[in-house]
């Protein structure tokens, strides 16, 4: 139970921090169980913005940006099926965008498709094997979607090696600490500290 509460807090704080900044540079989201982990309400959907972006997408058939922005809007409104559509269209135009690929994987997880989420994260990691947000999400999906605590621990340890002082590294450290607390007999790679 403690692990779930801490992971929910990690996920909620990651979502809040990741969606700040310009839409073109929005990092991938952190995944969580299908319920809203932070207890906050989903962002309302700005229909005027959706209409404007759809118009741009229709006019600019080779531009992935309005599709990414639509995916982000639907994601923030917790309309994951719609987000999947737009992220998928964006990836057709920009197949090497690791953030969009990871966001798509998160949406698969939110729609109770953990296997598809893991496949999408595999694609993301082929694009960038050191993408900390993908590895953080990989650990969350393995832990919550597949009950693979060893796999989750391995992914989070990789995050600590790659980005020990970043928000992903801090989230991974909290998740590993929670995992150790909830499962004291489990091997979680020792007591690594950020920067180790």
Short mmCIF file of C-alpha atoms in Angstrom, two decimals:
data_model
loop_
_atom_site.label_atom_id
_atom_site.label_comp_id
_atom_site.label_asym_id
_atom_site.label_seq_id
_atom_site.Cartn_x
_atom_site.Cartn_y
_atom_site.Cartn_z
CA UNK A 1 0.00 0.00 0.00
CA UNK A 2 2.81 2.41 0.89
CA UNK A 3 4.48 1.62 -2.44
CA UNK A 4 1.27 2.47 -4.30
CA UNK A 5 0.82 5.76 -2.48
CA UNK A 6 4.39 6.86 -3.05
CA UNK A 7 4.34 5.77 -6.69
CA UNK A 8 1.09 7.69 -7.16
CA UNK A 9 2.71 10.78 -5.69
CA UNK A 10 5.78 10.31 -7.90
CA UNK A 11 3.62 9.93 -10.97
CA UNK A 12 1.46 12.93 -10.15
CA UNK A 13 4.45 15.16 -9.49
CA UNK A 14 6.16 13.97 -12.67
CA UNK A 15 3.07 14.75 -14.74
CA UNK A 16 2.83 18.24 -13.31
CA UNK A 17 6.49 19.01 -13.91
CA UNK A 18 6.72 17.42 -17.37
CA UNK A 19 3.88 19.38 -18.96
CA UNK A 20 5.43 22.75 -18.19
CA UNK A 21 7.30 24.40 -21.04
CA UNK A 22 6.64 24.96 -24.70
CA UNK A 23 4.50 22.32 -26.48
CA UNK A 24 7.20 21.48 -29.03
CA UNK A 25 9.65 20.52 -26.28
CA UNK A 26 7.25 18.76 -23.92
CA UNK A 27 8.97 15.74 -22.42
CA UNK A 28 7.26 12.38 -22.22
CA UNK A 29 4.74 11.84 -19.44
CA UNK A 30 5.04 9.44 -16.55
CA UNK A 31 2.58 6.58 -16.55
CA UNK A 32 0.33 5.57 -13.68
CA UNK A 33 -2.49 3.18 -12.92
CA UNK A 34 -5.64 4.00 -14.85
CA UNK A 35 -7.06 6.15 -12.06
CA UNK A 36 -5.83 9.72 -11.77
CA UNK A 37 -2.94 9.19 -9.32
CA UNK A 38 -2.58 12.71 -8.05
CA UNK A 39 -6.22 13.10 -7.09
CA UNK A 40 -6.46 16.25 -9.18
CA UNK A 41 -9.05 16.82 -11.84
CA UNK A 42 -8.12 16.39 -15.46
CA UNK A 43 -7.49 19.54 -17.44
CA UNK A 44 -10.55 20.68 -19.32
CA UNK A 45 -10.41 20.34 -23.08
CA UNK A 46 -10.15 23.67 -24.86
CA UNK A 47 -12.44 23.02 -27.83
CA UNK A 48 -11.40 26.23 -29.59
CA UNK A 49 -7.75 25.18 -29.44
CA UNK A 50 -8.66 21.67 -30.60
CA UNK A 51 -10.56 23.09 -33.59
CA UNK A 52 -7.69 25.43 -34.47
CA UNK A 53 -5.12 22.63 -34.28
CA UNK A 54 -7.29 20.28 -36.33
CA UNK A 55 -7.54 22.98 -39.02
CA UNK A 56 -3.77 23.37 -39.05
CA UNK A 57 -3.33 19.57 -39.20
CA UNK A 58 -5.67 19.38 -42.21
CA UNK A 59 -3.86 22.22 -44.02
CA UNK A 60 -0.36 20.99 -43.16
CA UNK A 61 -0.50 17.28 -43.88
CA UNK A 62 3.24 16.78 -43.38
CA UNK A 63 3.59 18.79 -40.14
CA UNK A 64 3.69 16.62 -36.99
CA UNK A 65 3.54 19.57 -34.55
CA UNK A 66 -0.25 20.20 -34.56
CA UNK A 67 -0.79 16.46 -34.14
CA UNK A 68 1.60 16.36 -31.17
CA UNK A 69 -0.16 19.38 -29.66
CA UNK A 70 -3.55 17.67 -30.13
CA UNK A 71 -2.19 14.52 -28.50
CA UNK A 72 -0.94 16.60 -25.56
CA UNK A 73 -4.30 18.36 -25.17
CA UNK A 74 -6.21 15.10 -25.19
CA UNK A 75 -3.67 13.51 -22.84
CA UNK A 76 -4.03 16.35 -20.34
CA UNK A 77 -7.83 16.00 -20.55
CA UNK A 78 -7.44 12.24 -19.86
CA UNK A 79 -8.95 11.36 -23.24
CA UNK A 80 -6.32 8.77 -23.97
CA UNK A 81 -7.99 7.11 -26.96
CA UNK A 82 -8.04 10.47 -28.74
CA UNK A 83 -4.45 11.13 -27.68
CA UNK A 84 -3.44 7.74 -29.13
CA UNK A 85 -4.92 8.75 -32.50
CA UNK A 86 -3.00 12.03 -32.66
CA UNK A 87 0.28 10.72 -31.28
CA UNK A 88 0.05 7.85 -33.79
CA UNK A 89 -0.45 10.30 -36.65
CA UNK A 90 2.47 12.41 -35.42
CA UNK A 91 4.73 9.35 -35.31
CA UNK A 92 3.86 8.50 -38.91
CA UNK A 93 5.25 11.90 -39.87
CA UNK A 94 8.12 11.96 -37.37
CA UNK A 95 8.94 8.32 -36.54
CA UNK A 96 12.11 9.18 -34.59
CA UNK A 97 10.48 11.46 -32.02
CA UNK A 98 11.25 9.61 -28.79
CA UNK A 99 9.02 11.86 -26.65
CA UNK A 100 5.95 11.26 -28.82
CA UNK A 101 6.71 7.54 -28.90
CA UNK A 102 6.90 7.45 -25.11
CA UNK A 103 3.72 9.54 -24.73
CA UNK A 104 1.96 7.03 -26.99
CA UNK A 105 3.19 4.20 -24.78
CA UNK A 106 1.88 5.96 -21.70
CA UNK A 107 -1.52 6.31 -23.38
CA UNK A 108 -1.55 2.59 -24.12
CA UNK A 109 -0.92 1.96 -20.45
CA UNK A 110 -3.70 4.32 -19.38
CA UNK A 111 -6.08 2.40 -21.66
CA UNK A 112 -5.16 -0.88 -19.96
CA UNK A 113 -2.83 -2.08 -22.71
CA UNK A 114 0.41 -2.67 -20.79
CA UNK A 115 1.87 -5.01 -23.41
CA UNK A 116 1.42 -2.40 -26.15
CA UNK A 117 2.90 0.20 -23.80
CA UNK A 118 5.98 -1.96 -23.28
CA UNK A 119 6.32 -2.50 -27.06
CA UNK A 120 6.13 1.25 -27.61
CA UNK A 121 8.74 1.87 -24.91
CA UNK A 122 10.98 -0.69 -26.64
CA UNK A 123 10.64 1.39 -29.80
CA UNK A 124 11.49 4.54 -27.83
CA UNK A 125 14.58 2.91 -26.36
CA UNK A 126 15.74 1.85 -29.83
CA UNK A 127 15.62 5.54 -30.73
CA UNK A 128 17.39 6.63 -27.53
CA UNK A 129 18.59 3.87 -25.16
CA UNK A 130 19.32 6.49 -22.48
CA UNK A 131 15.95 8.29 -22.54
CA UNK A 132 15.32 8.66 -18.81
CA UNK A 133 11.58 9.36 -19.07
CA UNK A 134 11.05 6.22 -21.13
CA UNK A 135 13.00 4.14 -18.61
CA UNK A 136 11.06 5.66 -15.71
CA UNK A 137 7.77 4.83 -17.43
CA UNK A 138 9.04 1.37 -18.33
CA UNK A 139 9.59 0.70 -14.63
CA UNK A 140 6.13 1.95 -13.72
CA UNK A 141 4.40 -0.20 -16.35
CA UNK A 142 6.44 -3.23 -15.36
CA UNK A 143 5.60 -2.69 -11.69
CA UNK A 144 1.91 -1.83 -12.00
CA UNK A 145 0.89 -3.28 -15.35
CA UNK A 146 2.84 -6.54 -15.28
CA UNK A 147 3.67 -6.98 -11.56
CA UNK A 148 7.30 -7.46 -12.66
CA UNK A 149 9.06 -5.87 -9.70
CA UNK A 150 12.50 -7.10 -10.75
CA UNK A 151 12.03 -5.56 -14.21
CA UNK A 152 10.79 -2.33 -12.64
CA UNK A 153 13.78 -2.21 -10.33
CA UNK A 154 16.16 -2.76 -13.24
CA UNK A 155 14.59 0.08 -15.27
CA UNK A 156 14.66 2.48 -12.31
CA UNK A 157 18.30 1.62 -11.58
CA UNK A 158 19.12 2.56 -15.19
CA UNK A 159 17.39 5.90 -14.66
CA UNK A 160 19.57 6.50 -11.59
CA UNK A 161 22.69 5.79 -13.65
CA UNK A 162 21.62 8.10 -16.49
CA UNK A 163 20.01 11.03 -14.68
CA UNK A 164 20.71 10.76 -10.95
CA UNK A 165 20.11 14.43 -10.20
CA UNK A 166 17.21 15.08 -12.59
CA UNK A 167 13.52 14.74 -11.78
CA UNK A 168 13.42 11.28 -13.36
CA UNK A 169 16.35 10.11 -11.22
CA UNK A 170 14.72 11.46 -8.08
CA UNK A 171 11.43 9.73 -8.98
CA UNK A 172 13.28 6.48 -9.67
CA UNK A 173 15.10 6.73 -6.33
CA UNK A 174 11.80 7.24 -4.47
CA UNK A 175 10.25 4.30 -6.34
CA UNK A 176 13.21 2.05 -5.51
CA UNK A 177 13.13 3.13 -1.87
CA UNK A 178 9.40 2.35 -1.76
CA UNK A 179 10.00 -1.00 -3.41
CA UNK A 180 12.67 -1.86 -0.84
CA UNK A 181 10.36 -0.79 1.98
CA UNK A 182 7.41 -2.81 0.68
CA UNK A 183 9.52 -5.88 -0.22
CA UNK A 184 12.48 -5.96 2.20
CA UNK A 185 13.78 -9.33 0.99
CA UNK A 186 13.89 -8.26 -2.65
CA UNK A 187 17.15 -7.38 -4.33
CA UNK A 188 16.86 -3.89 -5.80
CA UNK A 189 20.49 -3.25 -6.65
CA UNK A 190 21.71 -2.22 -3.23
CA UNK A 191 21.42 1.23 -1.77
CA UNK A 192 22.48 3.34 -4.71
CA UNK A 193 22.47 7.04 -4.12
CA UNK A 194 22.00 9.65 -6.83
CA UNK A 195 25.30 10.29 -8.53
CA UNK A 196 26.66 6.83 -7.66
#
